Short mmCIF file of C-alpha atoms in Angstrom, two decimals:
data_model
loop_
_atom_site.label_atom_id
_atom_site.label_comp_id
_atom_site.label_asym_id
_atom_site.label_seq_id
_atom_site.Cartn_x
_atom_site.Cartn_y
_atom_site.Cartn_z
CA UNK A 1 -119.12 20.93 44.17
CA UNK A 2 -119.18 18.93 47.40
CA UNK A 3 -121.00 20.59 50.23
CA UNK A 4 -118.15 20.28 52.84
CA UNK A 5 -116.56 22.89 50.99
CA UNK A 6 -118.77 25.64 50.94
CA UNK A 7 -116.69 27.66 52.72
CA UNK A 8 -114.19 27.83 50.00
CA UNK A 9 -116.47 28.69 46.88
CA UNK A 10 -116.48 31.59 45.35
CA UNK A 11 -119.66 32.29 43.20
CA UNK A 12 -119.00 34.59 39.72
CA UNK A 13 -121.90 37.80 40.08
CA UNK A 14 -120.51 39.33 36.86
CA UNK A 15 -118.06 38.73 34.13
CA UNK A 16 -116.44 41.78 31.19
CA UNK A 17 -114.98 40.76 28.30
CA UNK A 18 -111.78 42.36 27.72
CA UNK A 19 -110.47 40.73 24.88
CA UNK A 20 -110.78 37.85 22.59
CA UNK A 21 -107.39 37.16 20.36
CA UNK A 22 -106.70 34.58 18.01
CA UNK A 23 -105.20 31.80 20.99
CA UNK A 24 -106.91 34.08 24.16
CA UNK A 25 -109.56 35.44 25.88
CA UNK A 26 -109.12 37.39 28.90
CA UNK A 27 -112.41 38.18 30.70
CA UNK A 28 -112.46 39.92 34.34
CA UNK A 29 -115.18 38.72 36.72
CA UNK A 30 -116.48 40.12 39.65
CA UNK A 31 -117.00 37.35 42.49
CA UNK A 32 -118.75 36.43 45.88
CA UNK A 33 -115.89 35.78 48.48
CA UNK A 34 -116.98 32.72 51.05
CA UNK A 35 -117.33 35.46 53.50
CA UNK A 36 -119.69 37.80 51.71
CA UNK A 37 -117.27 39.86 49.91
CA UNK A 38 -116.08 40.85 46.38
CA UNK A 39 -113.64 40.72 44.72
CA UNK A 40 -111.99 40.60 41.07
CA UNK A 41 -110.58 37.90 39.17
CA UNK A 42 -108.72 37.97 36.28
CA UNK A 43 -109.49 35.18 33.69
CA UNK A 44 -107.15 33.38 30.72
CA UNK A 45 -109.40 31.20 28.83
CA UNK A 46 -107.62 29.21 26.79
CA UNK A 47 -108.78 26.31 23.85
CA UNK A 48 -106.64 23.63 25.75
CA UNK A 49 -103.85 21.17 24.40
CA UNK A 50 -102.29 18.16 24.03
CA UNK A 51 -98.95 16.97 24.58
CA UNK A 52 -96.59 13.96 22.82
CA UNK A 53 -94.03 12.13 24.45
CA UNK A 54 -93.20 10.41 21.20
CA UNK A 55 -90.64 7.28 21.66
CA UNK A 56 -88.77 5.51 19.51
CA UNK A 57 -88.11 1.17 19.68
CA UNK A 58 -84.73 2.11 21.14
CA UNK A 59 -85.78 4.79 24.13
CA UNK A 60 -85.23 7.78 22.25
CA UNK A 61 -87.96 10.82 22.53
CA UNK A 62 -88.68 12.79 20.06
CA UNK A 63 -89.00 16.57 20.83
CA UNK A 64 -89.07 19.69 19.27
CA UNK A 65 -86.33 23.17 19.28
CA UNK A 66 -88.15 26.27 19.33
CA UNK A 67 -88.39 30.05 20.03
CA UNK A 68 -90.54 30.93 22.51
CA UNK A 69 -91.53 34.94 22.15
CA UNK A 70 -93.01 34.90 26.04
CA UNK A 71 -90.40 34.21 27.36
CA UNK A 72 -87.71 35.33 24.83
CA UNK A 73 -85.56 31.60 24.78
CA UNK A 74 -85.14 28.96 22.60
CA UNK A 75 -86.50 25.39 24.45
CA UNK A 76 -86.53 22.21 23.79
CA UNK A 77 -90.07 20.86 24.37
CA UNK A 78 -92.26 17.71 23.91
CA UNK A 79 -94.25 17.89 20.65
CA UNK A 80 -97.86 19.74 21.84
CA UNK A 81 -100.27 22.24 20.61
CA UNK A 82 -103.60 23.42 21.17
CA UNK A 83 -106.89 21.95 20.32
CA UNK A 84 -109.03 23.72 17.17
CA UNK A 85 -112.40 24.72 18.44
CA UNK A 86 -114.64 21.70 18.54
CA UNK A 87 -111.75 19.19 17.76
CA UNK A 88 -110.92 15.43 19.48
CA UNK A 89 -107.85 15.49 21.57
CA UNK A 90 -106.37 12.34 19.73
CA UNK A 91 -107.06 14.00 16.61
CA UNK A 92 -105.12 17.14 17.75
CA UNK A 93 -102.20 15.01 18.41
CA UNK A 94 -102.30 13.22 15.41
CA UNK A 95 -101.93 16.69 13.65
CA UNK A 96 -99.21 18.56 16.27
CA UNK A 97 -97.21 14.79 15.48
CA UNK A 98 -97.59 14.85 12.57
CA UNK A 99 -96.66 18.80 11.71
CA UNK A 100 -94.19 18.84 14.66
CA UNK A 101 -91.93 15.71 13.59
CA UNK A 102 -92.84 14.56 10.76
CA UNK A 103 -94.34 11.39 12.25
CA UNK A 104 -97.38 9.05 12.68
CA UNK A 105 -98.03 6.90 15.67
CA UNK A 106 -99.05 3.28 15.84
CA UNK A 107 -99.83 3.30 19.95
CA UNK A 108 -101.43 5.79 21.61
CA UNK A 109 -101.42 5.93 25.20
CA UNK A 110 -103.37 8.92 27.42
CA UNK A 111 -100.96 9.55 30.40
CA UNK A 112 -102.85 11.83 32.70
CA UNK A 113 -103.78 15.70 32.59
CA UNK A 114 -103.38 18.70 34.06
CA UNK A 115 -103.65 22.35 34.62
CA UNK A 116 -100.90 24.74 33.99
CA UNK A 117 -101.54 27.65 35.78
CA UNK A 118 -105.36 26.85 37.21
CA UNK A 119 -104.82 30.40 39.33
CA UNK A 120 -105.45 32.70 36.26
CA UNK A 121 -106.39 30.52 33.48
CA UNK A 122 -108.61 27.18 32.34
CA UNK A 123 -105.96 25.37 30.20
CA UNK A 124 -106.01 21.88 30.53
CA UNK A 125 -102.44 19.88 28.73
CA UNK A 126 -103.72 16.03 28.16
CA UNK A 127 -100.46 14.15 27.64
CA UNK A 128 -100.11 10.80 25.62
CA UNK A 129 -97.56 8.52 25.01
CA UNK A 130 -96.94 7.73 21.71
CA UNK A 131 -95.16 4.71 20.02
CA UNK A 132 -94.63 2.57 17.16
CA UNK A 133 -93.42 5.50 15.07
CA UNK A 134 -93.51 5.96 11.18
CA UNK A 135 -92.38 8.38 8.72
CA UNK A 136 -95.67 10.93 8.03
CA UNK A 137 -96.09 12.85 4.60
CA UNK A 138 -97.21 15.67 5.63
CA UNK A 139 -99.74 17.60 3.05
CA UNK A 140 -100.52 20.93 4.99
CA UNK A 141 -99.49 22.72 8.03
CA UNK A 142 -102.58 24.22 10.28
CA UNK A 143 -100.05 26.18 11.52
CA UNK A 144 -97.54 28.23 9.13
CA UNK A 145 -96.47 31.11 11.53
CA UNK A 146 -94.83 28.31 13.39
CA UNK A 147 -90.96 27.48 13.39
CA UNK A 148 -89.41 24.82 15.07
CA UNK A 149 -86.93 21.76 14.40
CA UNK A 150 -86.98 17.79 16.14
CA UNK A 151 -84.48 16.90 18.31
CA UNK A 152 -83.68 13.18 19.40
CA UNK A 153 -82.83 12.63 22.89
CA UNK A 154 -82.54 9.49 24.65
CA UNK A 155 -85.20 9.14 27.49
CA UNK A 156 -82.85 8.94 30.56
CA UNK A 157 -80.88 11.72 29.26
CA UNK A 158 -84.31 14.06 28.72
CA UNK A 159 -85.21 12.91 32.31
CA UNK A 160 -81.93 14.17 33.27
CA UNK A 161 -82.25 17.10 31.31
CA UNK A 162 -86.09 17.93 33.35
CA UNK A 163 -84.46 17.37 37.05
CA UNK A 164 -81.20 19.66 35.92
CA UNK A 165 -83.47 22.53 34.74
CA UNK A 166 -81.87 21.91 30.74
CA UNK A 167 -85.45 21.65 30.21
CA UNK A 168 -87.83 24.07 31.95
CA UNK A 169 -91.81 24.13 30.79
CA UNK A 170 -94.48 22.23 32.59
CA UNK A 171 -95.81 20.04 30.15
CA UNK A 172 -92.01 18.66 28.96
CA UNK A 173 -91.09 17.47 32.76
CA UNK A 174 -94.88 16.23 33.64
CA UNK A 175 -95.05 14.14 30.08
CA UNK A 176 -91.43 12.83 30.66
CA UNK A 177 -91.89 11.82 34.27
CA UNK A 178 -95.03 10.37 33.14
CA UNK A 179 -93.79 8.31 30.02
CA UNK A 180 -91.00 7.04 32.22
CA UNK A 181 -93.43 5.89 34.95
CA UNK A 182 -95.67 4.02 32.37
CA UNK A 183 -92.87 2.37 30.52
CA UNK A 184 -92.02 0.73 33.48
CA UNK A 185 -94.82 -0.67 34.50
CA UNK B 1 -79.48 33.71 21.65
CA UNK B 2 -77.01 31.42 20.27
CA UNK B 3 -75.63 32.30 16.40
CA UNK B 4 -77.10 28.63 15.31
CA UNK B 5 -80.60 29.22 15.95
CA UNK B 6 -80.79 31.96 14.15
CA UNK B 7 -83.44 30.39 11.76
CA UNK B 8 -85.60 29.89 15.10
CA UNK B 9 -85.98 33.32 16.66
CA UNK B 10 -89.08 35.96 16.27
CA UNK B 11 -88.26 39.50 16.73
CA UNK B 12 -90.45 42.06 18.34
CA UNK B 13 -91.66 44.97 16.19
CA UNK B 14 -94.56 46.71 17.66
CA UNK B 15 -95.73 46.13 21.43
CA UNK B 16 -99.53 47.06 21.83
CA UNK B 17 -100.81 47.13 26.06
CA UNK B 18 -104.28 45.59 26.27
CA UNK B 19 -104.94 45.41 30.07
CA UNK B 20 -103.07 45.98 32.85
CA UNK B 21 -104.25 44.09 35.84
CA UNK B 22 -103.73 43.07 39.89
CA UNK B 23 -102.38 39.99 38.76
CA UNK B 24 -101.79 39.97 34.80
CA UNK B 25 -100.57 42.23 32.09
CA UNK B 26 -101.85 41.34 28.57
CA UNK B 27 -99.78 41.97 25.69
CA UNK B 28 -100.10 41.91 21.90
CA UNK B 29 -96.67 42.13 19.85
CA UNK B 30 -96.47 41.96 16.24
CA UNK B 31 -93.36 40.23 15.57
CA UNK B 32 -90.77 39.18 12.17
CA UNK B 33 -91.15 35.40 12.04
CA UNK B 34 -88.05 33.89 10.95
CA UNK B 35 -89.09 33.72 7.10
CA UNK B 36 -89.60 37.48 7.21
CA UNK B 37 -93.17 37.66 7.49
CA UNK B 38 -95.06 38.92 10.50
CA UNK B 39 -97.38 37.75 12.58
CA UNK B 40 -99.06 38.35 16.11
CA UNK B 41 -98.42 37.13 19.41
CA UNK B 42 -100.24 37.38 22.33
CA UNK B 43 -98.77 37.70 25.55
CA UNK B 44 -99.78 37.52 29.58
CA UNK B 45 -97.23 39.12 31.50
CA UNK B 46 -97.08 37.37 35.11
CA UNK B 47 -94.58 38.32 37.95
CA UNK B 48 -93.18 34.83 38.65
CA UNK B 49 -94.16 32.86 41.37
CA UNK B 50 -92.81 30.55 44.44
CA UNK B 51 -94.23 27.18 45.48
CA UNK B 52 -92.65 25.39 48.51
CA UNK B 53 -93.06 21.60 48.85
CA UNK B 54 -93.23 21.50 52.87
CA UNK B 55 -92.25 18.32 54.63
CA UNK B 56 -92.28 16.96 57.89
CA UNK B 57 -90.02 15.02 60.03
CA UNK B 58 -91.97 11.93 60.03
CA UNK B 59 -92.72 12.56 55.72
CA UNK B 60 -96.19 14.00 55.22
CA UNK B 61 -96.67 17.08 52.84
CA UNK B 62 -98.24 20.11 53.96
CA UNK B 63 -100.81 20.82 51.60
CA UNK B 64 -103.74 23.84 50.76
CA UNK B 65 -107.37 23.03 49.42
CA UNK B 66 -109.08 25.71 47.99
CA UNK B 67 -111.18 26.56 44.86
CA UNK B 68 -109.91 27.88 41.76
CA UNK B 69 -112.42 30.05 39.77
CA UNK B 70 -110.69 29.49 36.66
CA UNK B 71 -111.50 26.08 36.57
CA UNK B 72 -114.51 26.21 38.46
CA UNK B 73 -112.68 23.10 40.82
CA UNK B 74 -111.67 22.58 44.47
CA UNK B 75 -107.51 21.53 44.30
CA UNK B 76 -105.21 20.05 46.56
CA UNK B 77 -102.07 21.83 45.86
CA UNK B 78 -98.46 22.84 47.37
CA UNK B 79 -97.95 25.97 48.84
CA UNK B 80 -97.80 28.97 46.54
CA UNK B 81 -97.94 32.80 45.80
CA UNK B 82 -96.54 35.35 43.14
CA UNK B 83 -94.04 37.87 43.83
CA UNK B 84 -95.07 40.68 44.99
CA UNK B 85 -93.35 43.64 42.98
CA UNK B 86 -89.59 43.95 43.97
CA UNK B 87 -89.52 41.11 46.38
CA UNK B 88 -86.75 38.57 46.58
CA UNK B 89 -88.47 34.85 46.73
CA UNK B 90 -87.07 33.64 49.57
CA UNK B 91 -89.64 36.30 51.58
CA UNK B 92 -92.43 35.35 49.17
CA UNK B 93 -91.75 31.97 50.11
CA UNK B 94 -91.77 32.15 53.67
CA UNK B 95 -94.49 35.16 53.59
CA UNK B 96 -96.80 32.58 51.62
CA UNK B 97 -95.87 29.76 53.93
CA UNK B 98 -96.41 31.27 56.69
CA UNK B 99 -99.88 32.66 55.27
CA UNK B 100 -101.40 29.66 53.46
CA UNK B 101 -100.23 26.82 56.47
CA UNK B 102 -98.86 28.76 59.64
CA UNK B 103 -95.48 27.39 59.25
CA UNK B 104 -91.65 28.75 59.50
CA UNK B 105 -89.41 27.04 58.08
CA UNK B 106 -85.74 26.34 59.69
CA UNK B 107 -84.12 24.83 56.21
CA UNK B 108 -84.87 25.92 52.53
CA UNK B 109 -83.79 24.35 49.67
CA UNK B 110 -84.26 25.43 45.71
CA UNK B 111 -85.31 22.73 44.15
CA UNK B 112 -85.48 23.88 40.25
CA UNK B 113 -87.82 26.46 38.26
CA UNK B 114 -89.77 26.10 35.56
CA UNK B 115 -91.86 27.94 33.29
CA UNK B 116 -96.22 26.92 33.57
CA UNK B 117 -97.24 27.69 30.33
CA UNK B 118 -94.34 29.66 27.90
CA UNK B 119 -96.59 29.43 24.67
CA UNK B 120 -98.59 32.01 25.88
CA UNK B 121 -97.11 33.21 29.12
CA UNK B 122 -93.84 34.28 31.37
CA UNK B 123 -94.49 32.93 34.29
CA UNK B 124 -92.30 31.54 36.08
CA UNK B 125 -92.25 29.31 39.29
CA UNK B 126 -89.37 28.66 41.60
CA UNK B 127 -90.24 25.34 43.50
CA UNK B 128 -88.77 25.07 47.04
CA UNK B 129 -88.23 21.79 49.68
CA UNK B 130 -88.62 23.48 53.04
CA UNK B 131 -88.39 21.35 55.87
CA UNK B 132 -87.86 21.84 59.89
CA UNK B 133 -91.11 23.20 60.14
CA UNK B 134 -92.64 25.16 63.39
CA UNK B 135 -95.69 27.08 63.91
CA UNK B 136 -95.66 30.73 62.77
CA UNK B 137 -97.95 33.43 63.62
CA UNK B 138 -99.28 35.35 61.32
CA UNK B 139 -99.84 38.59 62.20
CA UNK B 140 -100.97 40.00 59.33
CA UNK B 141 -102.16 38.58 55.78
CA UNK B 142 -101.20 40.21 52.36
CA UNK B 143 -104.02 38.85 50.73
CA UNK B 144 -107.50 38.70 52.48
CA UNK B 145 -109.15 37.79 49.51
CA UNK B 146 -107.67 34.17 49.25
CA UNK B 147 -109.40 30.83 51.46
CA UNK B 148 -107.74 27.72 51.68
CA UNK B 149 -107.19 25.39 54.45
CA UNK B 150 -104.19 23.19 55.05
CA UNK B 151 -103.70 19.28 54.74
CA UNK B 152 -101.29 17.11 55.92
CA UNK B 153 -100.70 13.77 53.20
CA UNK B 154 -98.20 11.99 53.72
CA UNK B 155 -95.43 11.74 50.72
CA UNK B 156 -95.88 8.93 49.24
CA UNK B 157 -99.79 9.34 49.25
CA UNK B 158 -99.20 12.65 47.30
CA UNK B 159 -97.01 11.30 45.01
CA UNK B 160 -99.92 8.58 43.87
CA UNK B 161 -102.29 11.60 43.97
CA UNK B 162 -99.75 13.40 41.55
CA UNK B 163 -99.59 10.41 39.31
CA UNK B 164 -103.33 9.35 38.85
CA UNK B 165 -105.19 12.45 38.43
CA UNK B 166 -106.27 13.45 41.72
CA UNK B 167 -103.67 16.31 42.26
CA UNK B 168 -103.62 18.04 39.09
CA UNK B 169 -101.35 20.82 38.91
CA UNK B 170 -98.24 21.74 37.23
CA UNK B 171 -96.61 22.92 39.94
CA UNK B 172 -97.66 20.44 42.68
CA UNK B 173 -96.85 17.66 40.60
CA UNK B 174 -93.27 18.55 39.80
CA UNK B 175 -92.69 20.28 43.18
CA UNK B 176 -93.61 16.36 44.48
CA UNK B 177 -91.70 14.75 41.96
CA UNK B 178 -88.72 16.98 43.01
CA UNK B 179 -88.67 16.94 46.44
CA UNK B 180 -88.83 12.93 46.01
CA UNK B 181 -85.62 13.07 43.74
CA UNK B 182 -83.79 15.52 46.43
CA UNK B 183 -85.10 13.85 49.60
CA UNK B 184 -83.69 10.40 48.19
CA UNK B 185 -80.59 11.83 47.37
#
């Protein structure tokens, strides 16, 4: 960390464990304010993911209708899931295309990444754009407790559909913006 | 929920409290996937949030650097602060405003919402364009535990920040990408 910013830091003195699940940990930690003090912090740690904006020869995207239990709605979303411990983000995308769509890509293109909510928790989304798509046999899911169908939309309708609020998670209108700004170039 | 996605939806059986935080709530519901069987989800309950994307009269972004402990990083980032328990966000949004960069704002405009991460959590951000800004005193901060300092970029300089990595964000990089779409409207 730059020295300039010193007077921003905060330094962890002690971390609990308060629970390790099957997607998260949540661990409280007890930290050195810049001006001496202490205070609490509470702590998602989370495996981290990748995203898809899959696209089709004639500007469709690819994306996938599911239930999400947080947040009690069904979404429409860009093909994503999180990495398996130890696991290469393009192979994790290979696998969430695959499982999500049905599909294999020929071009593989990292976009960018970012944090999702870097106030409470470490999870880092690296988005890719994806093309040249081809039917995928798919063998076995990693994931069976997981139900969700693909939907085609063409691109300047989803971009539409992220400035309207139609479509309303972080990773969907980052990777859309993104795929539309790298297309163009 | 719509009739037609039926085959989608996961319903909540059991509800078991894990921790119940300043900030977070963590959750772990066992709930009937749509196949019948059951499975576990875990949950962070968050109380929503408000970002503002302040701009100037001659276009430059008032910004906050500070460190986030989560991921161990100094950020650039918009304006921003959860709802405090009750509170309507239009007096988050000027309370954090006001707080984080010693501004008022004379005009507010909602720009969108979305969610930062519904796999795993509710959260929920409401992204604002505030403009005719004048100083504010503060007289009094809600949370003395937070230190960030203010930065003035101007738009177009943020946007390139928000598209090659350097601001890296969900919520500063749609708020930017937002308040571009409205201010060119």
């Amino acid at each position: 960390m730059v020295e300039e910013y010193q007077h921003l830091i905060e330094r962890g003195l002690t971390q609990e464990s308060i629970y390790r699940g099957q997607l998260l940990k949540l661990r409280v930690d007890t930290v050195a304010l810049p001006n001496g003090e202490t205070a609490q912090r509470e702590i998602v740690e989370h495996p981290g993911a990748v995203a898809a904006v899959p696209v089709t020869e004639d500007d469709q995207v690819i994306m996938v209708r599911q239930f999400r239990y947080p947040i009690n709605q069904i979404t429409i979303e860009i093909p994503a899931g999180k990495l398996e411990f130890g696991e290469e983000p393009e192979t994790a995308l290979k696998r969430e295309l695959a499982e999500e769509t049905g599909l294999k890509a020929g071009k593989i293109q990292l976009l960018g990444e970012f944090y999702s909510a870097p106030g409470f928790s470490n999870e880092k989304i690296l988005v890719y754009l994806v093309r040249e798509l081809s039917p995928q046999v798919i063998t076995e899911k990693t994931d069976s407790e997981e139900f969700l169908e693909p939907v085609k939309i063409p691109l300047d309708e989803a971009l539409r559909m992220a400035a309207d609020g139609r479509l309303r998670d972080a990773k969907t209108i980052i990777g859309l913006n993104w795929a539309k700004a790298a297309l163009r170039e």
